[in-house]
Short mmCIF file of C-alpha atoms and ligand atoms in Angstrom, two decimals:
data_model
loop_
_atom_site.label_atom_id
_atom_site.label_comp_id
_atom_site.label_asym_id
_atom_site.label_seq_id
_atom_site.Cartn_x
_atom_site.Cartn_y
_atom_site.Cartn_z
CA MET S 1 -8.30 -12.33 -37.49
CA SER S 2 -8.14 -14.74 -34.57
CA ASP S 3 -10.91 -14.72 -31.96
CA LYS S 4 -8.57 -16.12 -29.36
CA VAL S 5 -8.78 -14.33 -26.00
CA TYR S 6 -5.57 -14.29 -23.96
CA ARG S 7 -6.08 -14.03 -20.23
CA ALA S 8 -4.10 -13.91 -16.96
CA SER S 9 -5.17 -13.36 -13.35
CA THR S 10 -3.27 -12.50 -10.22
CA THR S 11 -3.85 -11.33 -6.68
CA ALA S 12 -1.80 -8.76 -4.79
CA PRO S 13 -1.65 -7.93 -1.09
CA VAL S 14 -2.06 -4.71 0.83
CA ASN S 15 0.95 -3.17 2.60
CA ILE S 16 0.76 -0.78 5.54
CA ALA S 17 3.74 1.52 5.99
CA VAL S 18 5.48 1.90 9.35
CA VAL S 19 7.63 4.72 7.90
CA LYS S 20 5.31 6.60 5.58
CA TYR S 21 5.72 7.80 2.02
CA TRP S 22 4.20 11.27 1.82
CA GLY S 23 5.48 13.69 -0.80
CA LYS S 24 6.58 13.59 -4.43
CA ARG S 25 9.73 15.21 -5.78
CA ASP S 26 8.57 14.45 -9.34
CA ALA S 27 4.83 14.03 -9.83
CA LYS S 28 5.15 12.91 -13.43
CA LEU S 29 7.49 9.99 -12.71
CA ASN S 30 5.94 9.53 -9.25
CA LEU S 31 9.24 9.85 -7.40
CA PRO S 32 9.08 10.29 -3.63
CA THR S 33 10.66 12.88 -1.37
CA ASN S 34 11.65 10.15 1.08
CA SER S 35 12.23 6.42 1.42
CA SER S 36 9.57 4.39 3.23
CA LEU S 37 9.13 1.00 4.86
CA SER S 38 6.07 -1.22 5.11
CA VAL S 39 4.72 -4.57 6.18
CA THR S 40 2.87 -6.68 3.61
CA LEU S 41 -0.32 -8.19 5.03
CA SER S 42 -1.68 -11.63 4.28
CA GLN S 43 -3.61 -12.00 1.03
CA ALA S 44 -5.89 -14.43 2.79
CA ASP S 45 -7.51 -11.36 4.37
CA LEU S 46 -7.04 -8.25 2.23
CA ARG S 47 -6.33 -8.54 -1.46
CA THR S 48 -6.95 -7.29 -4.98
CA LEU S 49 -7.83 -9.83 -7.65
CA THR S 50 -7.20 -8.63 -11.21
CA THR S 51 -7.74 -10.36 -14.54
CA ALA S 52 -6.18 -8.93 -17.69
CA SER S 53 -7.32 -10.08 -21.11
CA CYS S 54 -6.65 -9.06 -24.67
CA SER S 55 -7.67 -10.23 -28.10
CA ALA S 56 -7.41 -9.16 -31.72
CA SER S 57 -11.19 -9.54 -31.74
CA PHE S 58 -11.72 -6.78 -29.11
CA PRO S 59 -12.83 -3.70 -31.08
CA ALA S 60 -10.00 -1.18 -31.31
CA SER S 61 -12.60 1.60 -30.99
CA GLU S 62 -13.30 0.50 -27.40
CA GLY S 63 -9.65 0.93 -26.41
CA ASP S 64 -8.35 -0.29 -23.06
CA SER S 65 -10.78 -0.54 -20.16
CA LEU S 66 -10.93 -1.25 -16.43
CA LEU S 67 -13.90 -2.56 -14.51
CA LEU S 68 -13.16 -1.85 -10.82
CA ASN S 69 -15.46 -3.49 -8.28
CA GLY S 70 -18.04 -3.91 -11.04
CA GLU S 71 -17.98 -0.27 -12.20
CA PRO S 72 -16.24 1.18 -15.27
CA SER S 73 -13.19 3.10 -14.04
CA ASP S 74 -11.30 5.88 -15.81
CA ILE S 75 -7.84 4.75 -16.88
CA SER S 76 -7.00 7.79 -19.00
CA GLY S 77 -4.94 9.26 -16.15
CA ALA S 78 -1.22 9.73 -16.85
CA ARG S 79 -0.16 7.30 -14.11
CA THR S 80 -2.21 4.30 -15.30
CA GLN S 81 -1.21 5.14 -18.87
CA ALA S 82 2.47 5.11 -17.85
CA CYS S 83 2.07 1.55 -16.47
CA LEU S 84 0.32 0.32 -19.62
CA ARG S 85 2.93 1.98 -21.85
CA GLU S 86 5.86 0.43 -19.94
CA LEU S 87 4.31 -3.04 -20.12
CA ARG S 88 3.40 -2.75 -23.82
CA THR S 89 6.90 -1.55 -24.70
CA ARG S 90 8.41 -4.62 -23.04
CA ARG S 91 5.98 -6.93 -24.81
CA ALA S 92 6.64 -5.24 -28.16
CA ALA S 93 10.37 -5.87 -27.68
CA LEU S 94 9.69 -9.61 -27.24
CA GLU S 95 7.47 -9.61 -30.34
CA ALA S 96 10.15 -7.82 -32.36
CA ALA S 97 12.71 -10.43 -31.36
CA ASP S 98 10.44 -13.42 -32.11
CA SER S 99 8.02 -13.05 -35.01
CA SER S 100 6.16 -16.24 -34.04
CA LEU S 101 4.71 -14.49 -30.98
CA PRO S 102 1.16 -13.11 -31.24
CA LYS S 103 1.14 -9.30 -31.31
CA LEU S 104 -0.59 -8.91 -27.94
CA SER S 105 0.98 -5.48 -27.51
CA THR S 106 -1.29 -4.18 -30.27
CA TYR S 107 -4.57 -5.56 -28.86
CA PRO S 108 -6.95 -3.61 -26.59
CA LEU S 109 -6.68 -4.61 -22.93
CA ARG S 110 -9.65 -5.45 -20.74
CA LEU S 111 -8.92 -5.32 -17.02
CA VAL S 112 -11.34 -6.54 -14.39
CA SER S 113 -10.41 -5.93 -10.77
CA GLU S 114 -11.96 -6.43 -7.37
CA ASN S 115 -10.80 -5.35 -3.93
CA ASN S 116 -12.20 -7.43 -1.06
CA PHE S 117 -11.82 -4.43 1.29
CA PRO S 118 -12.78 -0.73 1.13
CA THR S 119 -11.42 1.19 -1.87
CA ALA S 120 -9.84 4.65 -1.41
CA ALA S 121 -10.47 4.55 2.34
CA GLY S 122 -6.88 4.60 3.61
CA LEU S 123 -6.33 0.85 3.53
CA ALA S 124 -3.86 0.90 0.62
CA SER S 125 -6.21 -0.06 -2.22
CA SER S 126 -3.99 1.82 -4.68
CA ALA S 127 -1.04 -0.31 -3.49
CA ALA S 128 -2.70 -3.69 -3.94
CA GLY S 129 -4.59 -2.38 -6.99
CA PHE S 130 -1.62 -1.22 -9.06
CA ALA S 131 0.59 -4.14 -7.97
CA ALA S 132 -2.11 -6.54 -9.21
CA LEU S 133 -2.72 -4.56 -12.40
CA VAL S 134 0.96 -4.55 -13.35
CA ARG S 135 1.54 -8.21 -12.47
CA ALA S 136 -1.61 -9.39 -14.27
CA ILE S 137 -0.55 -7.67 -17.51
CA ALA S 138 3.08 -8.83 -17.12
CA ASN S 139 1.76 -12.40 -16.80
CA LEU S 140 -0.55 -11.92 -19.79
CA TYR S 141 2.38 -10.66 -21.88
CA GLU S 142 4.66 -13.41 -20.51
CA LEU S 143 7.32 -10.84 -19.63
CA PRO S 144 10.46 -12.19 -17.99
CA ALA S 145 10.24 -9.40 -15.40
CA SER S 146 11.61 -9.70 -11.85
CA PRO S 147 9.62 -8.38 -8.85
CA SER S 148 12.06 -5.41 -8.79
CA GLU S 149 11.28 -4.52 -12.39
CA LEU S 150 7.53 -4.84 -11.77
CA SER S 151 8.02 -2.69 -8.66
CA LEU S 152 9.56 0.04 -10.83
CA ILE S 153 6.53 -0.03 -13.14
CA ALA S 154 3.93 -0.25 -10.35
CA ARG S 155 5.52 2.77 -8.65
CA GLN S 156 4.47 4.88 -11.60
CA GLY S 157 0.83 3.88 -11.03
CA SER S 158 0.82 4.48 -7.27
CA GLY S 159 3.94 4.92 -5.15
CA SER S 160 2.91 2.55 -2.37
CA ALA S 161 2.20 -0.16 -5.00
CA CYS S 162 5.92 -0.75 -5.56
CA ARG S 163 6.06 -2.27 -2.05
CA SER S 164 3.17 -4.71 -2.66
CA LEU S 165 5.27 -6.74 -5.13
CA PHE S 166 7.20 -8.14 -2.17
CA GLY S 167 6.12 -9.95 1.00
CA GLY S 168 7.28 -9.46 4.56
CA TYR S 169 9.13 -6.22 5.44
CA VAL S 170 9.71 -4.00 2.42
CA ALA S 171 11.62 -0.76 1.84
CA TRP S 172 11.01 1.62 -1.04
CA ARG S 173 14.37 3.30 -1.68
CA MET S 174 13.70 6.80 -2.96
CA GLY S 175 16.72 6.74 -5.27
CA ASP S 176 18.49 9.82 -6.58
CA LYS S 177 18.38 9.48 -10.36
CA ALA S 178 16.29 12.03 -12.23
CA ASP S 179 14.75 9.36 -14.48
CA GLY S 180 13.60 7.28 -11.47
CA THR S 181 15.26 4.05 -12.59
CA ASP S 182 16.64 3.50 -9.07
CA SER S 183 13.36 4.22 -7.23
CA MET S 184 11.84 0.83 -6.38
CA ALA S 185 11.24 -1.56 -3.51
CA ASP S 186 13.32 -4.33 -1.99
CA GLN S 187 12.63 -6.89 0.70
CA VAL S 188 14.23 -6.05 4.05
CA ALA S 189 13.18 -9.32 5.72
CA GLU S 190 10.85 -12.20 4.96
CA ALA S 191 7.68 -12.60 6.99
CA SER S 192 9.14 -15.80 8.46
CA HIS S 193 11.99 -13.77 9.98
CA TRP S 194 9.51 -12.46 12.59
CA PRO S 195 6.72 -15.04 12.59
CA ASP S 196 5.06 -13.56 15.68
CA MET S 197 4.09 -10.28 13.96
CA ARG S 198 0.35 -9.62 13.55
CA ALA S 199 -1.81 -6.78 12.33
CA LEU S 200 -5.26 -5.86 13.57
CA VAL S 201 -7.31 -3.78 11.15
CA LEU S 202 -9.93 -1.49 12.64
CA VAL S 203 -12.30 -0.26 9.97
CA VAL S 204 -13.55 3.03 11.35
CA SER S 205 -15.07 4.04 8.02
CA ALA S 206 -15.23 2.32 4.65
CA ALA S 207 -16.14 5.62 2.95
CA LYS S 208 -13.97 7.10 0.21
CA LYS S 209 -11.58 9.69 1.65
CA GLY S 210 -12.25 13.36 0.96
CA VAL S 211 -8.69 14.13 -0.19
CA SER S 212 -6.88 11.44 -2.23
CA SER S 213 -3.33 10.52 -1.20
CA SER S 214 -1.94 11.96 -4.44
CA SER S 215 -3.52 15.36 -4.03
CA GLY S 216 -3.07 15.49 -0.24
CA MET S 217 0.67 14.96 -0.41
CA GLN S 218 1.09 17.53 -3.18
CA GLN S 219 -0.65 20.11 -0.99
CA THR S 220 1.60 19.15 1.95
CA VAL S 221 4.79 19.49 -0.12
CA ALA S 222 3.64 22.90 -1.36
CA THR S 223 2.58 24.42 1.96
CA SER S 224 3.94 22.68 5.07
CA GLY S 225 7.09 23.89 6.81
CA LEU S 226 6.98 20.94 9.19
CA PHE S 227 7.16 18.62 6.16
CA ARG S 228 10.64 19.96 5.30
CA GLU S 229 11.82 18.95 8.76
CA ARG S 230 10.18 15.55 8.36
CA ILE S 231 11.98 14.63 5.14
CA ALA S 232 15.32 16.19 6.16
CA THR S 233 15.76 14.51 9.54
CA VAL S 234 12.75 12.61 10.92
CA VAL S 235 12.29 10.04 8.14
CA PRO S 236 15.99 9.22 7.56
CA GLU S 237 16.34 8.56 11.32
CA ASN S 238 13.15 6.50 11.42
CA MET S 239 14.28 4.40 8.45
CA ALA S 240 17.59 3.57 10.12
CA ILE S 241 16.06 2.71 13.51
CA MET S 242 13.27 0.71 11.88
CA GLU S 243 15.59 -1.44 9.77
CA LYS S 244 17.64 -2.21 12.89
CA ALA S 245 14.51 -2.96 14.96
CA ILE S 246 13.29 -5.41 12.32
CA ALA S 247 16.70 -7.11 12.04
CA GLU S 248 16.78 -7.51 15.84
CA LYS S 249 13.04 -8.27 16.19
CA ASP S 250 12.93 -5.48 18.76
CA PHE S 251 9.18 -4.86 19.13
CA GLU S 252 9.56 -1.92 21.55
CA LYS S 253 11.62 0.02 18.99
CA PHE S 254 9.51 -1.14 16.05
CA ALA S 255 6.39 0.05 17.87
CA GLU S 256 7.80 3.39 18.97
CA VAL S 257 9.00 4.34 15.48
CA THR S 258 5.73 3.13 13.92
CA MET S 259 3.63 5.32 16.22
CA ARG S 260 5.98 8.32 16.03
CA ASP S 261 6.12 8.18 12.25
CA SER S 262 2.33 7.95 11.93
CA ASN S 263 2.01 10.93 14.30
CA SER S 264 4.64 12.87 12.35
CA PHE S 265 2.90 12.22 9.03
CA HIS S 266 -0.50 13.31 10.39
CA ALA S 267 1.14 16.38 11.94
CA THR S 268 2.36 17.44 8.49
CA CYS S 269 -1.20 16.96 7.23
CA ALA S 270 -2.45 19.28 9.97
CA ASP S 271 0.35 21.71 9.04
CA THR S 272 -0.79 21.71 5.40
CA TYR S 273 -2.61 24.90 4.42
CA PRO S 274 -5.57 24.51 4.35
CA PRO S 275 -5.15 21.61 6.81
CA ILE S 276 -6.01 18.01 5.96
CA PHE S 277 -7.53 15.76 8.63
CA TYR S 278 -7.60 12.05 7.90
CA MET S 279 -8.14 10.84 11.46
CA ASN S 280 -11.41 11.30 13.34
CA ASP S 281 -12.66 10.89 16.93
CA VAL S 282 -12.77 7.09 16.68
CA SER S 283 -9.21 7.07 15.31
CA ARG S 284 -8.10 9.11 18.33
CA ALA S 285 -10.00 6.73 20.63
CA ALA S 286 -8.02 3.89 19.06
CA ILE S 287 -4.76 5.72 19.88
CA ARG S 288 -5.88 6.08 23.50
CA ALA S 289 -6.86 2.41 23.58
CA VAL S 290 -3.35 1.42 22.48
CA GLU S 291 -1.86 3.65 25.18
CA THR S 292 -4.12 2.03 27.79
CA ILE S 293 -3.17 -1.46 26.59
CA ASN S 294 0.55 -0.65 26.77
CA GLU S 295 0.21 0.93 30.23
CA LYS S 296 -1.70 -2.08 31.54
CA ALA S 297 0.89 -4.48 30.12
CA GLY S 298 3.76 -2.45 31.59
CA ARG S 299 5.58 -2.65 28.24
CA THR S 300 4.84 -1.83 24.61
CA VAL S 301 2.73 -4.63 23.20
CA ALA S 302 0.80 -2.70 20.53
CA ALA S 303 1.55 0.00 17.95
CA TYR S 304 -0.99 2.02 15.97
CA THR S 305 -0.55 3.49 12.54
CA PHE S 306 -2.93 5.38 10.22
CA ASP S 307 -2.59 5.91 6.48
CA ALA S 308 -4.46 8.67 4.69
CA GLY S 309 -7.80 7.74 6.26
CA PRO S 310 -9.40 7.16 9.68
CA ASN S 311 -8.82 3.40 9.76
CA ALA S 312 -6.34 2.05 12.29
CA VAL S 313 -3.86 -0.75 11.82
CA ILE S 314 -2.48 -2.11 15.08
CA TYR S 315 0.74 -4.13 14.98
CA TYR S 316 1.34 -6.58 17.83
CA GLN S 317 2.95 -9.95 18.50
CA GLU S 318 0.97 -13.19 18.61
CA LYS S 319 2.03 -13.90 22.18
CA ASP S 320 0.25 -10.68 23.24
CA THR S 321 -3.02 -11.41 21.42
CA GLU S 322 -5.07 -11.57 24.59
CA ALA S 323 -3.76 -8.26 25.97
CA VAL S 324 -4.16 -6.48 22.64
CA VAL S 325 -7.19 -7.86 20.83
CA GLY S 326 -9.14 -8.67 24.00
CA THR S 327 -8.62 -5.25 25.56
CA PHE S 328 -9.14 -3.39 22.30
CA TYR S 329 -12.57 -4.85 21.94
CA HIS S 330 -13.54 -3.81 25.47
CA VAL S 331 -12.07 -0.32 25.32
CA LEU S 332 -13.77 0.47 22.05
CA GLN S 333 -17.13 -1.00 22.95
CA GLY S 334 -19.77 1.61 22.37
CA ALA S 335 -17.67 3.48 19.81
CA ASP S 336 -19.30 3.52 16.41
CA VAL S 337 -16.74 1.65 14.37
CA GLY S 338 -19.08 0.03 11.85
CA GLY S 339 -17.85 -2.95 9.91
CA TRP S 340 -17.35 -4.13 6.39
CA LYS S 341 -17.62 -7.88 6.74
CA SER S 342 -20.23 -9.65 8.76
CA ALA S 343 -17.63 -12.03 10.16
CA GLU S 344 -15.97 -9.17 12.00
CA ILE S 345 -16.64 -7.96 15.49
CA LYS S 346 -17.42 -4.25 15.12
CA GLY S 347 -14.97 -3.74 12.32
CA LEU S 348 -12.15 -5.41 14.21
CA LYS S 349 -10.43 -7.93 12.03
CA PRO S 350 -8.13 -9.79 14.35
CA THR S 351 -4.92 -11.59 13.63
CA ILE S 352 -3.85 -10.91 10.11
CA SER S 353 -0.51 -12.56 9.52
CA LEU S 354 2.09 -11.43 7.02
CA ASP S 355 2.51 -12.35 3.37
CA GLU S 356 5.73 -14.06 2.24
P1 ADP D 1 -6.03 4.13 -0.76
O1 ADP D 1 -5.83 4.68 0.62
O2 ADP D 1 -7.13 3.11 -0.77
O3 ADP D 1 -4.76 3.63 -1.38
P2 ADP D 1 -5.79 6.26 -2.74
O4 ADP D 1 -6.39 7.62 -2.71
O5 ADP D 1 -4.32 6.18 -2.59
O6 ADP D 1 -6.54 5.37 -1.63
O7 ADP D 1 -6.12 5.53 -4.11
C1 ADP D 1 -7.40 5.12 -4.48
C2 ADP D 1 -7.43 4.93 -5.97
O8 ADP D 1 -6.61 3.81 -6.36
C3 ADP D 1 -8.80 4.56 -6.52
O9 ADP D 1 -9.60 5.70 -6.67
C4 ADP D 1 -8.43 3.92 -7.85
O10 ADP D 1 -8.14 4.90 -8.82
C5 ADP D 1 -7.13 3.21 -7.53
N1 ADP D 1 -7.41 1.78 -7.28
C6 ADP D 1 -7.89 1.23 -6.14
N2 ADP D 1 -8.06 -0.10 -6.30
C7 ADP D 1 -7.68 -0.39 -7.56
C8 ADP D 1 -7.63 -1.60 -8.34
N3 ADP D 1 -7.99 -2.77 -7.80
N4 ADP D 1 -7.19 -1.53 -9.61
C9 ADP D 1 -6.80 -0.36 -10.15
N5 ADP D 1 -6.82 0.82 -9.48
C10 ADP D 1 -7.26 0.81 -8.20
C1 DP6 D 2 -0.22 7.52 3.70
O1 DP6 D 2 0.82 5.45 -2.77
O2 DP6 D 2 -1.57 6.09 -2.36
O3 DP6 D 2 -0.48 5.43 2.60
O4 DP6 D 2 1.65 7.56 -5.22
O5 DP6 D 2 -0.08 9.33 -5.20
O6 DP6 D 2 -0.76 6.94 -5.53
P1 DP6 D 2 0.22 7.90 -4.89
O7 DP6 D 2 0.01 7.77 -3.33
P2 DP6 D 2 -0.16 6.49 -2.39
O8 DP6 D 2 0.25 7.13 -0.99
C2 DP6 D 2 0.33 6.37 0.17
C3 DP6 D 2 0.46 7.26 1.36
C4 DP6 D 2 0.36 6.54 2.69
C5 DP6 D 2 1.74 6.14 3.21
C6 DP6 D 2 2.40 4.93 2.60
O9 DP6 D 2 1.72 4.01 2.14
O10 DP6 D 2 3.64 4.90 2.64
CO1 CO D 3 -3.07 4.75 -1.83
#
């Protein structure tokens, strides 16, 4: 038995949706009730770093394992298992076709992952996390897989992860096949198409959310009447306007749809029974701050959006940095926004560019 340890590492970026995914039509295959669209943020700021290793010398009794941010993490869940199974099946096919290849598909996997930003706090850790997990193992197994194919696999781990395999502006097409083979992401535009775009991340709380995205959206699908309206008309309209706004680099439209869609998503959370509240008083203060900034500028220069957590992401254009970042800092002075990196000013992380 060889002691050789095979190893591959990769990083993956966070993406923050401007038209939100919220709702599953098939929880087992992780298929969404609606298409969604996001912006991939620079890995220089927020990223997951994952190393996958395997060896015939790893005891089979230990099985596969994941160390997440230094702590053992449960990977027995059906969604992580689906990712591992898909990747192993592809590796096994390569091994069957070429008997000189080591049988990596049969070795236990050790995964070590670290997020350099809060985990499970509404800053898309599951997106960066599963994108990195899938790509690290695909690299380890030397799979000839395209980003689209990896996107299809990552989707089964966490829906939003399918969008983190691409940079720039990314759509997740919901697809209509029952087996989910057409439900994956594609790039709508490269980051360089709109080089002025920036994101400001306001970390209101780094604490783990009370209701996970997975369980929150299932409760919404089961109980909210407003949600039916959202997926039937609101999201399809938002997707169409958003794709046009990005193609035309129309910030006013981009901003309006971003804010409306975030509001619509949080309204369906409030309409869930019992209701789910992801935003808090500081989140609402951030919304008011954006309104003040836009009023002062006399045009829309900033757009807020909130995922399933209280933390705000503000999209703006580089040319408006002073009006947005400067004013934001002043308006929110005194608000308890905490921070998660000492380099930040009160949790404000200015000027994150986009990832190609
Ligand atoms: P978030 O808003 O951060 O995406 P979610 O509730 O959607 O929060 O998902 C959080 C879960 O995603 C974590 O509890 C963990 O199971 C998984 N996750 C986060 N980071 C990673 C990672 N780096 N590798 C593997 N899984 C991860
Ligand atoms: C509000 O992708 O975390 O961030 O598929 O159950 O893992 P699972 O959910 P997840 O949900 C993300 C919800 C959102 C909106 C979005 O990213 O589109
Ligand atoms: Co998530």
